[in-house]
GROMACS .gro file of C-alpha atoms in nm:
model
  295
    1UNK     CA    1   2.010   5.535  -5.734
    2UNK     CA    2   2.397   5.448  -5.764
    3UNK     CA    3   2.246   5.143  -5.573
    4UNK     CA    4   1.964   4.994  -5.400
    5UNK     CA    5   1.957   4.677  -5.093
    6UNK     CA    6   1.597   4.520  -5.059
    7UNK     CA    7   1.618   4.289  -4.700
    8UNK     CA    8   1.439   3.973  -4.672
    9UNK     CA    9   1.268   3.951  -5.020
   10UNK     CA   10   1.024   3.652  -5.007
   11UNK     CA   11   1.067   3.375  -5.219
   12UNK     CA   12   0.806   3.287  -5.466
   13UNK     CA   13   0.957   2.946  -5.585
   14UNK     CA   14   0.917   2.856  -5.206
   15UNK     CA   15   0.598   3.027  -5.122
   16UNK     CA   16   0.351   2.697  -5.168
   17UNK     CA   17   0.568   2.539  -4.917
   18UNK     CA   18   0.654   2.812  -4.700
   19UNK     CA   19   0.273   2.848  -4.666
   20UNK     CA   20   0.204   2.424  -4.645
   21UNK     CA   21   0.445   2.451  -4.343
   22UNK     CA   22   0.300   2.718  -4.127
   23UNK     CA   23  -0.068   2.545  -4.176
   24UNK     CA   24   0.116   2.213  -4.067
   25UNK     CA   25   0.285   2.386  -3.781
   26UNK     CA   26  -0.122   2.520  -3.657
   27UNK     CA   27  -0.233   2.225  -3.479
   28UNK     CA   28  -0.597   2.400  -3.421
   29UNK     CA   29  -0.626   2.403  -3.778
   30UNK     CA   30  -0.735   2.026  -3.851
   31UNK     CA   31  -0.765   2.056  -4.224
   32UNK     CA   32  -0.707   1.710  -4.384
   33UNK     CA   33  -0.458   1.681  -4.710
   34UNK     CA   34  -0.657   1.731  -4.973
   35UNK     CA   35  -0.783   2.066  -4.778
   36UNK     CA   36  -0.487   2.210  -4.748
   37UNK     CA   37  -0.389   2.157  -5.071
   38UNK     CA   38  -0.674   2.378  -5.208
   39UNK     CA   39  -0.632   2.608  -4.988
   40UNK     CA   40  -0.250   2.685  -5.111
   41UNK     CA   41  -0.332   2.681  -5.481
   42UNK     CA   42  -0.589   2.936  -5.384
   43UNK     CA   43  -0.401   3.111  -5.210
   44UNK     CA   44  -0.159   3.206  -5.503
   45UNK     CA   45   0.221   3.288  -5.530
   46UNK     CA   46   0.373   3.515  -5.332
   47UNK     CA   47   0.714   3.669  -5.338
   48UNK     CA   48   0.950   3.747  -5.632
   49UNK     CA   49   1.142   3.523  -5.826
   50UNK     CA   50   1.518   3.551  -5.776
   51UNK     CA   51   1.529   3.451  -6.190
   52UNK     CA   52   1.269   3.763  -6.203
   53UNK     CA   53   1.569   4.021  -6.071
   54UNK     CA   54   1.827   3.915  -6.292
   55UNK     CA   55   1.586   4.025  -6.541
   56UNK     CA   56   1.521   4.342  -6.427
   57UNK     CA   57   1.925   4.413  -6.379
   58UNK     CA   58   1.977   4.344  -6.705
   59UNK     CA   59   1.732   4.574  -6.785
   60UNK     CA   60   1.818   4.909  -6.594
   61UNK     CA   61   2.195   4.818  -6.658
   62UNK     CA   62   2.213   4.670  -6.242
   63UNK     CA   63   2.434   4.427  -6.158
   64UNK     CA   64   2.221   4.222  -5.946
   65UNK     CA   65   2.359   4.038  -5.631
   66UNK     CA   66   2.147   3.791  -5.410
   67UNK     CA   67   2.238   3.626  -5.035
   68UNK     CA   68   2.065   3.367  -4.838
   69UNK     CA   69   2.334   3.410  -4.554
   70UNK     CA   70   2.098   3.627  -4.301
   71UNK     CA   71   1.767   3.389  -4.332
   72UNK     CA   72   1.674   3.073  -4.250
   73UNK     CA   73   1.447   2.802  -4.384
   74UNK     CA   74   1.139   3.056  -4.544
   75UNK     CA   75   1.360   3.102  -4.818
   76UNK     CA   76   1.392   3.504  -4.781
   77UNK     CA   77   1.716   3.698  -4.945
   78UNK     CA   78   1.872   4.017  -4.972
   79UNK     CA   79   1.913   4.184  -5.296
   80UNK     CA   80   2.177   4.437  -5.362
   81UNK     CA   81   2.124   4.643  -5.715
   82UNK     CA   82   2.453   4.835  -5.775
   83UNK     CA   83   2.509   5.082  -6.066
   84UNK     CA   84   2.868   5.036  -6.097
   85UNK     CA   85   3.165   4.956  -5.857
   86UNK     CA   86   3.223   5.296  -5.717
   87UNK     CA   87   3.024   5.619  -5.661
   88UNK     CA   88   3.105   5.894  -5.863
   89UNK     CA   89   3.269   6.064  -5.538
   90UNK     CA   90   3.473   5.745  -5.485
   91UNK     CA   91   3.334   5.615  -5.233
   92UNK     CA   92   3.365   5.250  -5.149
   93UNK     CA   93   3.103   5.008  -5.375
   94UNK     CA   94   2.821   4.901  -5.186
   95UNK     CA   95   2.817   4.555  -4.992
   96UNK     CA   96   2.596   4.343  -4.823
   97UNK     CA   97   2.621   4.394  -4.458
   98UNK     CA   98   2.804   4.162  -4.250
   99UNK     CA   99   2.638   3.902  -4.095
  100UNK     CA  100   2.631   3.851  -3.717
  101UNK     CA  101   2.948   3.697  -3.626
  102UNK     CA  102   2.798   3.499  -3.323
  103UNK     CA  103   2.620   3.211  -3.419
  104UNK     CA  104   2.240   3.144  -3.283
  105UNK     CA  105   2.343   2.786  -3.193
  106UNK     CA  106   2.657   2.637  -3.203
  107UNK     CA  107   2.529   2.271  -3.258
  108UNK     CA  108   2.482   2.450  -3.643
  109UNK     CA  109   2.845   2.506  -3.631
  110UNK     CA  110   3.022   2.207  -3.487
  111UNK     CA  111   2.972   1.896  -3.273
  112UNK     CA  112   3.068   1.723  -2.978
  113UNK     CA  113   3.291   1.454  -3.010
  114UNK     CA  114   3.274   1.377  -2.668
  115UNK     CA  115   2.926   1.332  -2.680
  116UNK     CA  116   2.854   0.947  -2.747
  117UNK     CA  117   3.155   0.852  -2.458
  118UNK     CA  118   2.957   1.069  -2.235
  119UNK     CA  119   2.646   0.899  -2.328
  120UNK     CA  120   2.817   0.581  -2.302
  121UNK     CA  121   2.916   0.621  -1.926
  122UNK     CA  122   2.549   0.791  -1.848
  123UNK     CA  123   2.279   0.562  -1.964
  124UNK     CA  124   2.419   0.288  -1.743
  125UNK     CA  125   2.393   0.479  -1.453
  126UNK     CA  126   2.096   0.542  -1.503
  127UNK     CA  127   1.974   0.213  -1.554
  128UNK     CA  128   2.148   0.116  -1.264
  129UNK     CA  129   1.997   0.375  -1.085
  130UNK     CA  130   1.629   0.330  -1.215
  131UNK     CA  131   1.655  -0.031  -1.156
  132UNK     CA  132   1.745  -0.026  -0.758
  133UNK     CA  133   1.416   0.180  -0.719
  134UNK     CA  134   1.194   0.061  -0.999
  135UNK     CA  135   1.043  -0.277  -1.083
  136UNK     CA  136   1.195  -0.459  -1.404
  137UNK     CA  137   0.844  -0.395  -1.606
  138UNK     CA  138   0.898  -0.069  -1.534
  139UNK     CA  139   1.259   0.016  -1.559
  140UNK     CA  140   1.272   0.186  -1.956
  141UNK     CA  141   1.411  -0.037  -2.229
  142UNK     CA  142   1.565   0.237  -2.403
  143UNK     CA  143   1.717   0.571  -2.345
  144UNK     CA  144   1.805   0.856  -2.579
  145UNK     CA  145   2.017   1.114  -2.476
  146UNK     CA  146   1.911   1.448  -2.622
  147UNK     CA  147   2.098   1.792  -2.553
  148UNK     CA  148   1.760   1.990  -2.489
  149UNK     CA  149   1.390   1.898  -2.480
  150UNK     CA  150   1.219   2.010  -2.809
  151UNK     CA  151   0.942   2.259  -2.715
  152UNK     CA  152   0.599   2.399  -2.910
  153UNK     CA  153   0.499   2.759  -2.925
  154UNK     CA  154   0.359   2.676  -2.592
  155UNK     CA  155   0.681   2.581  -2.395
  156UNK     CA  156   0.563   2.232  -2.327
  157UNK     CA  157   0.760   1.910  -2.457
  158UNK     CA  158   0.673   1.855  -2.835
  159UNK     CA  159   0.635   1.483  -2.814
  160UNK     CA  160   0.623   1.498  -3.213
  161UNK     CA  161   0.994   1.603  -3.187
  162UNK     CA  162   1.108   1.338  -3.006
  163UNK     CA  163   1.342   1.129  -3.178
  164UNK     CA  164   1.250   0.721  -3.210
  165UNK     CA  165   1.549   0.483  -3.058
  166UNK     CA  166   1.829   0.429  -3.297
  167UNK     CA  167   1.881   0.067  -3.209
  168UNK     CA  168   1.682  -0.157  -3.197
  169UNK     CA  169   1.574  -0.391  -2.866
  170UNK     CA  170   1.935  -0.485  -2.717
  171UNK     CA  171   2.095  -0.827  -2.829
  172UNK     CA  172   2.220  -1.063  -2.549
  173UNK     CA  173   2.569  -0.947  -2.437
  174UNK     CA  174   2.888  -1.155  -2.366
  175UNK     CA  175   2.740  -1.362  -2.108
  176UNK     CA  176   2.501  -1.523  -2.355
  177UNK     CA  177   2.413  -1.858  -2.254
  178UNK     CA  178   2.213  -2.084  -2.504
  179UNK     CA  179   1.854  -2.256  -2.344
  180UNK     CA  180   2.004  -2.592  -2.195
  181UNK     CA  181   1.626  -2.750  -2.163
  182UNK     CA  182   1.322  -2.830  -2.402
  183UNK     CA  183   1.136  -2.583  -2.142
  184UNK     CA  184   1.400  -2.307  -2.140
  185UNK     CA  185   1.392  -2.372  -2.585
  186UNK     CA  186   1.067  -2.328  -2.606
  187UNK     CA  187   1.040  -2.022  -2.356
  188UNK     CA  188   1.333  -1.874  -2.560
  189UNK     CA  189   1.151  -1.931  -2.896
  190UNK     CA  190   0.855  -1.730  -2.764
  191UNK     CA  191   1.042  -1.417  -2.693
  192UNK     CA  192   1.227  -1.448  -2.976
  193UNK     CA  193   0.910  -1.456  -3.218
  194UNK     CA  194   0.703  -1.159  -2.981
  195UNK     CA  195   1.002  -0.955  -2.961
  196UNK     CA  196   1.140  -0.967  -3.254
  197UNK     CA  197   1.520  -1.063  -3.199
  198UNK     CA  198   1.758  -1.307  -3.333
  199UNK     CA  199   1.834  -1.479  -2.997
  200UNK     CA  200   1.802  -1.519  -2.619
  201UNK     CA  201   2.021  -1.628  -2.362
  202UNK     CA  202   1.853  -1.791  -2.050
  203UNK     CA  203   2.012  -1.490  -1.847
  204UNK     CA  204   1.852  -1.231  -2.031
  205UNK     CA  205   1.616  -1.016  -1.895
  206UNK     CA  206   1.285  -0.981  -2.076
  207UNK     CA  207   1.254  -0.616  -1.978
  208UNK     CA  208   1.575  -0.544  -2.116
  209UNK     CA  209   1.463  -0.705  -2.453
  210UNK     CA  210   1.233  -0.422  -2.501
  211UNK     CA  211   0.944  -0.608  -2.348
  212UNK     CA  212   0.649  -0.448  -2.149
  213UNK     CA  213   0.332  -0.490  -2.022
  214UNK     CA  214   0.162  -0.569  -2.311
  215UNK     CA  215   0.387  -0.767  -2.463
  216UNK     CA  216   0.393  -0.980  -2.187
  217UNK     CA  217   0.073  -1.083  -2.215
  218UNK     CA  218   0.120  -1.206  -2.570
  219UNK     CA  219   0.404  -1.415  -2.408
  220UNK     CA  220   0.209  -1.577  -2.141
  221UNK     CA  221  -0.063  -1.609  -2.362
  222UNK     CA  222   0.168  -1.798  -2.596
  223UNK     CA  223   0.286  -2.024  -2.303
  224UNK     CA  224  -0.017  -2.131  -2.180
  225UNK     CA  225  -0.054  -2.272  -2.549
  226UNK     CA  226   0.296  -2.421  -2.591
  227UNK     CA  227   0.255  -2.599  -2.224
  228UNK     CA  228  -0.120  -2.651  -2.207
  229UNK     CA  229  -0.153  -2.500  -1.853
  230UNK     CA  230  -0.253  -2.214  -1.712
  231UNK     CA  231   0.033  -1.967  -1.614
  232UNK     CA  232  -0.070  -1.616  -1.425
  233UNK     CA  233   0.100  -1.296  -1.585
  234UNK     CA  234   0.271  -1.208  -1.269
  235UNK     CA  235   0.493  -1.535  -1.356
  236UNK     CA  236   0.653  -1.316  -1.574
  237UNK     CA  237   0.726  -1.018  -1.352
  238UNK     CA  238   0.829  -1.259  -1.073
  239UNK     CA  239   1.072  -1.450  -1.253
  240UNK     CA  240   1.161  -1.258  -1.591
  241UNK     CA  241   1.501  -1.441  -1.792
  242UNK     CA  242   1.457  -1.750  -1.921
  243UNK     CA  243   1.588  -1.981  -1.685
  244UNK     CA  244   1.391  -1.792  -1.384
  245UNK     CA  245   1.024  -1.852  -1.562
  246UNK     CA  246   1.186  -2.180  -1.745
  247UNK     CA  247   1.191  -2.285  -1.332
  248UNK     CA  248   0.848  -2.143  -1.258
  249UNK     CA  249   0.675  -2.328  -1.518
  250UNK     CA  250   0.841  -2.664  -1.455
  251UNK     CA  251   0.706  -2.608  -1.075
  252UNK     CA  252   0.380  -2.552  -1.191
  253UNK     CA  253   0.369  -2.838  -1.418
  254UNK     CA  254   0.462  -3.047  -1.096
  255UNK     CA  255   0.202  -2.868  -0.847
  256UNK     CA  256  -0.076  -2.941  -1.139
  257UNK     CA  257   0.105  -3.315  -1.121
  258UNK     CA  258   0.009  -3.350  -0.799
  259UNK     CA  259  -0.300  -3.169  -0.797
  260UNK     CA  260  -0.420  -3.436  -1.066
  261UNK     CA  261  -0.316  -3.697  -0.809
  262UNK     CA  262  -0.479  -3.619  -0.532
  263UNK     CA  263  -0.783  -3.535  -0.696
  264UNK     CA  264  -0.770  -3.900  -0.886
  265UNK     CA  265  -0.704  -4.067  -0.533
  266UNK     CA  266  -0.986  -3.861  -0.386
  267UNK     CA  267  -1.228  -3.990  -0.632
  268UNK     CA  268  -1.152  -4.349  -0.579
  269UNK     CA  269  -1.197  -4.274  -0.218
  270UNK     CA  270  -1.527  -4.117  -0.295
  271UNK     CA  271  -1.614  -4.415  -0.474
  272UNK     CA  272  -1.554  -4.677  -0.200
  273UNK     CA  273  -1.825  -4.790   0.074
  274UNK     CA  274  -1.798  -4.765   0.455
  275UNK     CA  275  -1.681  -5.100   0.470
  276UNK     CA  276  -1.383  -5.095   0.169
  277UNK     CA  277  -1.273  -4.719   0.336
  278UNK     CA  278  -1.194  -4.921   0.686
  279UNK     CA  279  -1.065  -5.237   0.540
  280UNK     CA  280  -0.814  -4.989   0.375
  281UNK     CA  281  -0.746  -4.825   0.692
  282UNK     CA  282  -0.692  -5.145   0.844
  283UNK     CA  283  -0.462  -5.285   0.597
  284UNK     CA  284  -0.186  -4.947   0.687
  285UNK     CA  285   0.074  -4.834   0.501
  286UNK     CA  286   0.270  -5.117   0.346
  287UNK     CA  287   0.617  -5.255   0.550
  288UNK     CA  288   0.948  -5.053   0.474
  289UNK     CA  289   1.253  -5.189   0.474
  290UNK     CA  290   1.456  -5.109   0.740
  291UNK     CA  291   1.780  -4.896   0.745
  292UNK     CA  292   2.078  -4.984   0.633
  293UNK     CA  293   1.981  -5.350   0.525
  294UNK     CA  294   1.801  -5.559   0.287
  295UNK     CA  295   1.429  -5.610   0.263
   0.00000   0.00000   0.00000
């Protein structure tokens, strides 16, 4: 024929991967690596080489035209053999046809450049808002604003999808106020190794940091170390900057002060006879002085 179109011509330089992706994509299939790679060398090369056509062109006297601008990613093309430029009853020369002129997605096209102010302005509020109905441990550390939920074959969320943070957990901002006590150093030293960042300000929130649950039991297990007391995990949640647990743990040093007090005065108490225990009653508290002058 004066000249011949072939439409979405698979690719064999592309068939071993074309093939590696759909098993990937088929969840239910659960073959390991090694598994699937025997299973595409067996299953052969499939397709014709683009190289392959240029041959044959050559051959039958064809000029041989190939486009990629109808496909996507499987690596199908058209193929448009032509015998010459014109038909021998002058009609036009054969083309490719057009492609559509609307565009599947326009994210392929262009982006938003509005998109990170807007982003800017809406993860705050919504911080804000999670945070005046949420508890700190459970308020998210992070947020990434997406323009659509990826979804599998089965409409739910593909959670594989999902893009990671870009940044990591936040840095202290402006208000960053450097640990002002040997207590508030060494709480700040302990977030700083658990979490992972440079530094922390007594106001910041632990939460914020990127810290959770878990994490914050690696902290408090850390502190009861550091301090050599026992600290409950809800210390953390209660109180979570620096200067607010900082404050909790110098109160429980002082209860466990005066626990240790009493205790030692009631075994000295335990240890006296009938008769020292009311001599010491007898003897009452010693004189003060009295107000306002000297003893």
């Amino acid at each position: 024929p004066h000249a011949l179109g072939l439409a979405r011509v698979p690719n064999a330089r592309l068939s071993a991967e074309v093939k590696t992706l759909e098993l990937l994509s088929d969840e239910a299939s659960g073959r390991a690596a090694g598994e699937l790679r025997r299973f595409v060398a067996g299953h052969g090369a499939g397709g014709v080489d683009p190289e392959d056509l240029y041959d044959l062109g050559r051959e039958l006297s064809y000029a041989v035209e190939i486009s990629w601008a109808r496909h996507g990613a499987d690596g199908r093309f058209d193929v448009l053999l032509r015998a010459g430029e014109a038909s021998a009853d002058g009609a036009a020369p054969s083309a490719f046809p057009a492609p559509d002129a609307r565009a599947d997605d326009l994210k392929d096209y262009a982006n938003n450049p509005l998109r990170r102010a807007v982003a800017r302005e809406l993860v705050p509020l919504l911080r804000a808002h999670l945070q005046a109905r949420l508890p700190d441990y459970m308020t998210p550390s992070a947020f990434v604003v997406l323009d659509s939920l990826p979804l599998n074959a089965n409409g739910k969320v593909d959670r594989r999808q999902l893009p990671a943070p870009e940044a990591s957990p936040a840095e202290p901002g402006e208000d960053y106020a450097a640990p002002r006590t040997a207590v508030e150093e060494q709480v700040a030293a302990v977030w700083r190794e658990v979490l992972g960042v440079e530094r922390v300000g007594v106001h910041d929130n632990f939460f914020a940091l990127g810290g959770h649950s878990l994490i914050a039991t690696q902290v408090v297990s850390r502190l009861c170390d550091a301090f050599e007391m026992e600290l409950p995990l809800r210390l953390l949640f209660e109180s979570p900057t620096v200067e607010g647990l900082a404050a909790a743990v110098v109160a429980r040093r002082a209860e466990q002060a005066d626990d240790e007090l009493l205790a030692a005065a009631l075994g000295e108490l335990e240890g006296l006879s009938d008769e020292e225990a009311r001599a010491l009653l007898e003897e009452g508290p010693p004189p003060q002085p009295p107000a306002g002058g000297e003893g």
